Short mmCIF file of C-alpha atoms and ligand atoms in Angstrom, two decimals:
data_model
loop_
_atom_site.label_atom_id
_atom_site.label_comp_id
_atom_site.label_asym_id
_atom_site.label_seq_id
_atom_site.Cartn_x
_atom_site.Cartn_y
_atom_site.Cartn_z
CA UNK A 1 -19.98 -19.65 4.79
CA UNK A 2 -20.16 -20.66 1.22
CA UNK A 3 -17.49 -19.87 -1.19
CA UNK A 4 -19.38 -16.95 -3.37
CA UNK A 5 -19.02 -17.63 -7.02
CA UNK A 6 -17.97 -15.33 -10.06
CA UNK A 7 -21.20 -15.35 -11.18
CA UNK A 8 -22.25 -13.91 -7.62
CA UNK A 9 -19.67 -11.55 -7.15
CA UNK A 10 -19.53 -9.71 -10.41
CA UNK A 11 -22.93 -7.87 -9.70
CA UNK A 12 -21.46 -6.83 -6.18
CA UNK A 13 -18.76 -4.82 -8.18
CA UNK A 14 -21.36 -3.63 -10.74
CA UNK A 15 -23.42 -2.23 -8.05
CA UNK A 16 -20.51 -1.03 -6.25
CA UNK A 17 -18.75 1.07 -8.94
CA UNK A 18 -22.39 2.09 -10.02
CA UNK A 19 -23.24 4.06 -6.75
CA UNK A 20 -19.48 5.58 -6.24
CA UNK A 21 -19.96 6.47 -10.42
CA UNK A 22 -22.84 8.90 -8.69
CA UNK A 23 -20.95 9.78 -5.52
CA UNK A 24 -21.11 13.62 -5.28
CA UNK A 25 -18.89 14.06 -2.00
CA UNK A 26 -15.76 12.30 -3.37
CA UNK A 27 -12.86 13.84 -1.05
CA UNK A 28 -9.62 15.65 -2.47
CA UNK A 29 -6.81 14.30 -4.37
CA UNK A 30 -3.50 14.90 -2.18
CA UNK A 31 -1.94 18.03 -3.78
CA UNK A 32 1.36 18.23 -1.61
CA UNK A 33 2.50 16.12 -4.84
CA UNK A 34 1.80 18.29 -7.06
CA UNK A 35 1.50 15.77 -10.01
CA UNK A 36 -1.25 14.16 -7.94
CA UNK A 37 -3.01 16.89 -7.54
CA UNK A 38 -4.11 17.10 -11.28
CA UNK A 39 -5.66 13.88 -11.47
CA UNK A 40 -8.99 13.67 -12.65
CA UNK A 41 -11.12 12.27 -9.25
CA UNK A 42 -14.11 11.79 -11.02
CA UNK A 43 -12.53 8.04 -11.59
CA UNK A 44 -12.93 4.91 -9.20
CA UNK A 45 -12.15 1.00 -10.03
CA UNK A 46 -12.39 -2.32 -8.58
CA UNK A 47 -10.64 -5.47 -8.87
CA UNK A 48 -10.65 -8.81 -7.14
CA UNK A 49 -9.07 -12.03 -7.52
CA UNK A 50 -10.10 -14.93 -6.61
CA UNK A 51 -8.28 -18.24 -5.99
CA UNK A 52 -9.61 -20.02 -8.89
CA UNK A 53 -7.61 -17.52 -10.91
CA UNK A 54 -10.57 -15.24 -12.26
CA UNK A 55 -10.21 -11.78 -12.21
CA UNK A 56 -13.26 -9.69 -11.81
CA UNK A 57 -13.32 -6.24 -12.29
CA UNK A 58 -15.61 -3.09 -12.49
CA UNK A 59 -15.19 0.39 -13.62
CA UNK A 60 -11.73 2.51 -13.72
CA UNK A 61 -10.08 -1.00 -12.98
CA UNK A 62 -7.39 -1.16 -15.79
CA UNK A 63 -6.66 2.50 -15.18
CA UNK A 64 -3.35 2.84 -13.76
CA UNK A 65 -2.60 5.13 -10.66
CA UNK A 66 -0.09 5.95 -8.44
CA UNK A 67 0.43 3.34 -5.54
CA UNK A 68 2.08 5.23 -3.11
CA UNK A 69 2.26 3.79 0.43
CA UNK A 70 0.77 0.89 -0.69
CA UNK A 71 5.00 0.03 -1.99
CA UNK A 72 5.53 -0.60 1.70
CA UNK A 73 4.06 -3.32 2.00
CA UNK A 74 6.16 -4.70 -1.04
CA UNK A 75 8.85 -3.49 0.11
CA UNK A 76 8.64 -4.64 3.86
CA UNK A 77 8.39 -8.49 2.13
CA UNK A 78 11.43 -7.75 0.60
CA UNK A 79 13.16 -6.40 3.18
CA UNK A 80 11.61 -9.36 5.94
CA UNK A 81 12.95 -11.91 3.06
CA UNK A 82 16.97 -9.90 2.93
CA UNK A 83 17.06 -9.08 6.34
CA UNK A 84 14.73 -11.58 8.66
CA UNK A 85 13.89 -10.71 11.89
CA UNK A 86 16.82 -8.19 12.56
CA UNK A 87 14.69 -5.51 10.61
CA UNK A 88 12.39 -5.42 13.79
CA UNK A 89 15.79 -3.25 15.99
CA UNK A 90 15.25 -0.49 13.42
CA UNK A 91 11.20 -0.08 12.94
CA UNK A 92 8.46 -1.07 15.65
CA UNK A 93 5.21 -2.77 14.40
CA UNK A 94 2.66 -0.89 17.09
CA UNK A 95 -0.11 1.68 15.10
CA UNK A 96 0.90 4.73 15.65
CA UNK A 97 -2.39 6.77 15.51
CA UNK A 98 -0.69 9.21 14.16
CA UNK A 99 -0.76 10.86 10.76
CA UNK A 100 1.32 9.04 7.44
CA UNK A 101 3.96 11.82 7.90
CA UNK A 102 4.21 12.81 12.04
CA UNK A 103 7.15 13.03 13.20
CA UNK A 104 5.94 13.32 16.92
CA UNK A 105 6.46 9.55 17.53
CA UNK A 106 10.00 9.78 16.23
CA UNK A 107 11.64 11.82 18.99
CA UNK A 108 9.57 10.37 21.50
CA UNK A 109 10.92 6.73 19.87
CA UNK A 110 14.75 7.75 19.76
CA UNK A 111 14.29 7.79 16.05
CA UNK A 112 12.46 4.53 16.07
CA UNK A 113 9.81 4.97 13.73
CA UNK A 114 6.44 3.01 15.32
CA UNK A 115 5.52 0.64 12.13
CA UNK A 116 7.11 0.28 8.42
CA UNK A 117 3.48 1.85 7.08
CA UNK A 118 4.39 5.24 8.53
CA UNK A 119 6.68 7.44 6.41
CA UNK A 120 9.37 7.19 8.41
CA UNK A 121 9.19 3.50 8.88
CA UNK A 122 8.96 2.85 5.10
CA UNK A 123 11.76 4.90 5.12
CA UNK A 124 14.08 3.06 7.36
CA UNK A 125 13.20 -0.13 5.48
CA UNK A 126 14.07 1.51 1.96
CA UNK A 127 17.32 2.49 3.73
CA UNK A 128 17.75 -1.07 5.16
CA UNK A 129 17.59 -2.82 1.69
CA UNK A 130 19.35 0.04 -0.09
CA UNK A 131 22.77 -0.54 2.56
CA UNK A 132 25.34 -1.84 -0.05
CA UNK A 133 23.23 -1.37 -2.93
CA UNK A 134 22.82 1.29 -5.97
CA UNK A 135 18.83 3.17 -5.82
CA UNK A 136 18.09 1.59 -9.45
CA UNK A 137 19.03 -1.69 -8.02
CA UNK A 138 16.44 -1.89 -4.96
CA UNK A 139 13.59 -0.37 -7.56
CA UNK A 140 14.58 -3.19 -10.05
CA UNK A 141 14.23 -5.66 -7.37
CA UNK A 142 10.77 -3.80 -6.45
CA UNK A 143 9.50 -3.59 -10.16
CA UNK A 144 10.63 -7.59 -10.57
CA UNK A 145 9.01 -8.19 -7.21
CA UNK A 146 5.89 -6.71 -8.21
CA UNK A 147 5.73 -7.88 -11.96
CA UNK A 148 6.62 -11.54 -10.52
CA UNK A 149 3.35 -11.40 -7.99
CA UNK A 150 1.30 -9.80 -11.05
CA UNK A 151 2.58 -12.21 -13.80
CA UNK A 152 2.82 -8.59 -15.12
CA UNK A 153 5.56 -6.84 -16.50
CA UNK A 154 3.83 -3.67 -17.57
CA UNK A 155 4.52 -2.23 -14.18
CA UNK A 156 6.47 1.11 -13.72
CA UNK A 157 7.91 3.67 -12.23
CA UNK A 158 5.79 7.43 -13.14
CA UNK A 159 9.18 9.36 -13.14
CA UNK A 160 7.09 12.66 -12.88
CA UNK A 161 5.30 11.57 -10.06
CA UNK A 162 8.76 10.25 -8.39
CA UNK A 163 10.53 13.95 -9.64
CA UNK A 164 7.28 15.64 -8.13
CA UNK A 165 7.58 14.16 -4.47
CA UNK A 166 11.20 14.61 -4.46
CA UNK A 167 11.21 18.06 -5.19
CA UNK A 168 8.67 18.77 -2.26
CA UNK A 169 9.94 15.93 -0.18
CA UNK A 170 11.18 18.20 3.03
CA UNK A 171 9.23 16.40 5.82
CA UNK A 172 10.43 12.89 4.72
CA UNK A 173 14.43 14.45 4.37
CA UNK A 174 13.68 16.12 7.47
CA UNK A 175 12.59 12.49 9.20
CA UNK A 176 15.14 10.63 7.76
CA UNK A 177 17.63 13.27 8.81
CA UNK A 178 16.38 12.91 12.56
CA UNK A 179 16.74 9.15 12.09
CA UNK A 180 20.02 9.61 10.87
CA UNK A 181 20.75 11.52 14.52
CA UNK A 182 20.06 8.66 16.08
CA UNK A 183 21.58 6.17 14.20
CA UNK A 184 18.67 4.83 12.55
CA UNK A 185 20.24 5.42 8.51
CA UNK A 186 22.58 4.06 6.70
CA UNK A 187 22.77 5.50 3.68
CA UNK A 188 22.70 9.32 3.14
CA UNK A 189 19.22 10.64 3.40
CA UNK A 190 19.50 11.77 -0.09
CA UNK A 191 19.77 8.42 -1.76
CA UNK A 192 17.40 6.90 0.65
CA UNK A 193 14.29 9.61 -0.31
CA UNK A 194 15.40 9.31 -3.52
CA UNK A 195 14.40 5.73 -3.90
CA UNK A 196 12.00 6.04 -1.20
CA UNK A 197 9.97 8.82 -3.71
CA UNK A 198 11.06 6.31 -6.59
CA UNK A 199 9.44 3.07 -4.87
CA UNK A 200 6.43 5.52 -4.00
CA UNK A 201 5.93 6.41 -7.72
CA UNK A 202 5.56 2.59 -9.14
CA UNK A 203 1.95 2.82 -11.26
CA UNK A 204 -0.54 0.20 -11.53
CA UNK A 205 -4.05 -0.26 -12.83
CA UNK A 206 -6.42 -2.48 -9.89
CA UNK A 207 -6.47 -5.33 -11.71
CA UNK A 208 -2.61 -5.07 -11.33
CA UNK A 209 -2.17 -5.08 -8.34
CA UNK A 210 -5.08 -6.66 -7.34
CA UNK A 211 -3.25 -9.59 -9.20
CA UNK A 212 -0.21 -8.72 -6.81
CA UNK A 213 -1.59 -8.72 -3.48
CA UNK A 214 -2.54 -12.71 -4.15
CA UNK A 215 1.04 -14.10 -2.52
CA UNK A 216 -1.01 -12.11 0.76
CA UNK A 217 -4.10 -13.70 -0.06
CA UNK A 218 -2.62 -17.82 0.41
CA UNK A 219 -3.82 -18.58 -2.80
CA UNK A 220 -2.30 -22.19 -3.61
CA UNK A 221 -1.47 -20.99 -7.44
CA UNK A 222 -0.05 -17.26 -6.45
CA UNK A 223 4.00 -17.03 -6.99
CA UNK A 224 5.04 -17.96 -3.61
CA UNK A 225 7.22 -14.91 -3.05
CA UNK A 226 7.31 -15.19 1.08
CA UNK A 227 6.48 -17.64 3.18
CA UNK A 228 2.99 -18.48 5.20
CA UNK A 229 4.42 -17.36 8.24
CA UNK A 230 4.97 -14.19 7.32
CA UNK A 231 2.37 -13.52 5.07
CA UNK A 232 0.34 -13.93 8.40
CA UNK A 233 2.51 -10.95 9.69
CA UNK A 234 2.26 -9.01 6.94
CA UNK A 235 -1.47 -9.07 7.23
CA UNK A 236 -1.56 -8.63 10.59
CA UNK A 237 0.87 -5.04 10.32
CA UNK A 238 -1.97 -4.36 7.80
CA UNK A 239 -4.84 -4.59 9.91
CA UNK A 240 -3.13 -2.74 12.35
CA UNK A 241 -1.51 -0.25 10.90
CA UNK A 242 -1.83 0.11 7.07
CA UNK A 243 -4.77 2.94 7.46
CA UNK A 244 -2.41 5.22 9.89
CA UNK A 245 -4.77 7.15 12.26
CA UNK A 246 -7.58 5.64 10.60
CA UNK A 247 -6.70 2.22 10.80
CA UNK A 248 -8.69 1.19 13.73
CA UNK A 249 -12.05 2.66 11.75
CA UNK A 250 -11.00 0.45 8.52
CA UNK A 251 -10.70 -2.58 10.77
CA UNK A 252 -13.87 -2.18 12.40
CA UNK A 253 -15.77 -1.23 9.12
CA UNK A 254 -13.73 -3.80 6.61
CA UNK A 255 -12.38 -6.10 8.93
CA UNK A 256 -9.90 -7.16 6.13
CA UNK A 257 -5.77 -6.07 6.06
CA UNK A 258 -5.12 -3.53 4.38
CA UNK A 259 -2.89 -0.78 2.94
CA UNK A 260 -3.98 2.43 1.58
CA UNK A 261 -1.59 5.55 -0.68
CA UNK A 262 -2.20 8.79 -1.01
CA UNK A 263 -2.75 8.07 -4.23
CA UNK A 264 -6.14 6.88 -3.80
CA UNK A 265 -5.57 3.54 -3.87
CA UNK A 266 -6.39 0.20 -1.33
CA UNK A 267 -5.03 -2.99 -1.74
CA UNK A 268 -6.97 -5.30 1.00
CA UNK A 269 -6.64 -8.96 1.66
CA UNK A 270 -9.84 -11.73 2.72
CA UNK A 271 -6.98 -14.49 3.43
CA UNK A 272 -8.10 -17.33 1.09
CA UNK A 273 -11.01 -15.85 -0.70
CA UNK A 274 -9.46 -12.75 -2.81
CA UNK A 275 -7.41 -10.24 -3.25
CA UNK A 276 -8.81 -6.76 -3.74
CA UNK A 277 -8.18 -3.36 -5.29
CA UNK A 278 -10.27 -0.19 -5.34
CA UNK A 279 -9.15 2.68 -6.45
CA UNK A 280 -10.70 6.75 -6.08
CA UNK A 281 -8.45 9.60 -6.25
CA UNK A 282 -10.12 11.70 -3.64
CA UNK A 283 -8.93 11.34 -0.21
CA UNK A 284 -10.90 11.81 3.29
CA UNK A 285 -8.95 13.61 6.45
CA UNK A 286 -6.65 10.72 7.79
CA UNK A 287 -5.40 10.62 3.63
CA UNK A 288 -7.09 7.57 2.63
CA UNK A 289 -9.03 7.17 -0.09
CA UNK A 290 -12.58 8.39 0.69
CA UNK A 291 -14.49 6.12 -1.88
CA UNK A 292 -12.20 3.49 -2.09
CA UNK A 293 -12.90 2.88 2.18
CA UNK A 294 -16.52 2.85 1.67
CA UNK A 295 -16.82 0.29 -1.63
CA UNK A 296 -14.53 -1.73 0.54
CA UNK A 297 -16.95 -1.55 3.96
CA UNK A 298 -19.90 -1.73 0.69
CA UNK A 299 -17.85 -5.25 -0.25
CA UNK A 300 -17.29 -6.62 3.39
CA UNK A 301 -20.45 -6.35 3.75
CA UNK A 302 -22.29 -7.91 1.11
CA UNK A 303 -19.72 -10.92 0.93
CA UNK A 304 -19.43 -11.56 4.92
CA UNK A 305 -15.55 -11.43 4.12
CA UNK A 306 -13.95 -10.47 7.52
CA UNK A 307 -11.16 -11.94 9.43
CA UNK A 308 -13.28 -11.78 12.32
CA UNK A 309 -15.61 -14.80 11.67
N1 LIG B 401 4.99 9.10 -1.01
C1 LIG B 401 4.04 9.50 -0.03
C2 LIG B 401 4.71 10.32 1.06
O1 LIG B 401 5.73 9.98 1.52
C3 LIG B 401 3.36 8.30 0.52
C4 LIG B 401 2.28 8.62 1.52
C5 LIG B 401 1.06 7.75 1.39
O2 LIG B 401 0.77 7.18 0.34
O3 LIG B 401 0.34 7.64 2.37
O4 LIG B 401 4.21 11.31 1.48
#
């Protein structure tokens, strides 16, 4: 297929952020964070980036908004990069078709979370790069991380966000606490939710990270922050497992990797062609973004992007 041009793709995200502007069934923001719960969801944006270096972009894109899960894929390049292949005795990398925040698979696992895209995987990974390190020094690895991929460095941490989880953050103590019984923490569950809710809290707008997910995306000119080979694994954990109990249903619909957050955002990869961000605040039943799925199964299809052929 033919490479699609600017010029082609910009009134694909018009038309995109045109019909979810109209969307009347728009799912619920997550409230179990409270400070997410009082976010307007009357908002969606797109961004994409393209290997030429243009950024396109179409409504709430510059908005910034609460990434969420989507850290863990961040995070699991840094921790892949610092650890290597020894991270893979501590987290598995099967879907788990289970919710973000089951802890089912744990006990049957021996406290073995299934991938690092479940809570309790992301967790064990935040624990393994924490071991020997202060919290503020794994999130100012994160935030330089991030800012480096971006060529941004207005990316942050949303301490109220980060203070909101925390302080309702008994499931993902609870999990790290049965991972602890088994051997599966290092640090004290305390410091590890801590900068687990911290990492969780980093806000940017689409075109931010957007502009991050580009390392994923093999572009020649993006900071080359891992290496090919894993970059194919990350994608492939993506496609897998980045959409929890739903990921099967994004794969079939988008046929991209990708990762969504509870906080309404999806950052999805067509390796070589762009790097995309959508963003809706309202989420469907498996907890991903409702609107943000269906401008992404809207883009796949009008581009022909798939891994798939
Ligand atoms: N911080 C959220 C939690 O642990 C992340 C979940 C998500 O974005 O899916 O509940």
């Amino acid at each position: 297929m033919e490479a699609l041009s600017p010029a082609d793709l910009q009134p694909i995200l018009d038309e995109i952020a045109h019909a979810m502007a109209s969307a009347t069934d728009r799912g619920e923001p997550a409230t179990y964070i409270p400070e997410l719960g009082c976010i307007n969801p009357d908002q969606f944006g797109i961004a994409l980036c393209l290997p030429g270096g243009q950024v396109l972009q179409a409504g709430d894109a510059a908005t910034p908004f609460s990434i969420q899960s989507i850290s863990k894929v961040f995070t699991l390049a840094i921790a892949l990069g610092r650890l290597g292949d020894s991270l893979w005795s501590r987290v598995g990398r099967e879907p788990s078709g289970l919710a973000f925040n089951s802890i089912v698979s744990l006990e049957q696992n021996n406290g073995i979370p299934r991938n690092p895209f479940v809570n309790p995987g992301a967790i064990a990974v935040t624990d393994a790069i924490l071991h020997g390190l202060q919290p503020r020094d794994v999130l100012a690895e994160l935030l330089r991380f991030l800012r480096t991929a971006a060529e941004d460095n207005d990316i942050h941490i949303d301490k109220d966000v980060a203070l909101s989880e925390l302080a309702h953050a008994h499931r993902n103590i609870a999990m790290a606490e049965f991972m602890a019984a088994h051997g599966n923490l290092q640090n004290p569950s305390a410091l590890t939710i801590g900068t687990y809710c911290h990492q969780c809290a980093v806000e940017m707008s689409c075109v931010q990270l957007a502009r991050a997910g580009r390392f994923l995306a093999g572009f020649p000119d993006a900071a080359r922050l891992v290496s090919p080979a894993r970059v194919r694994r990350i994608n492939a954990l993506m496609l897998t497992c980045g959409h929890y109990d739903a990921s099967g249903d994004f794969a079939y619909r988008v046929g991209l990797p990708g990762k969504s957050g509870v906080g309404g955002g999806i950052l999805a990869i067509a390796p070589g062609r762009a790097s995309i961000a959508v963003w809706s605040p309202g989420l469907n039943a498996q907890g991903n973004s409702k609107l943000g799925a269906e401008a992404m199964e809207h883009l796949a299809h009008a581009t022909g992007w798939s891994v798939f052929g």
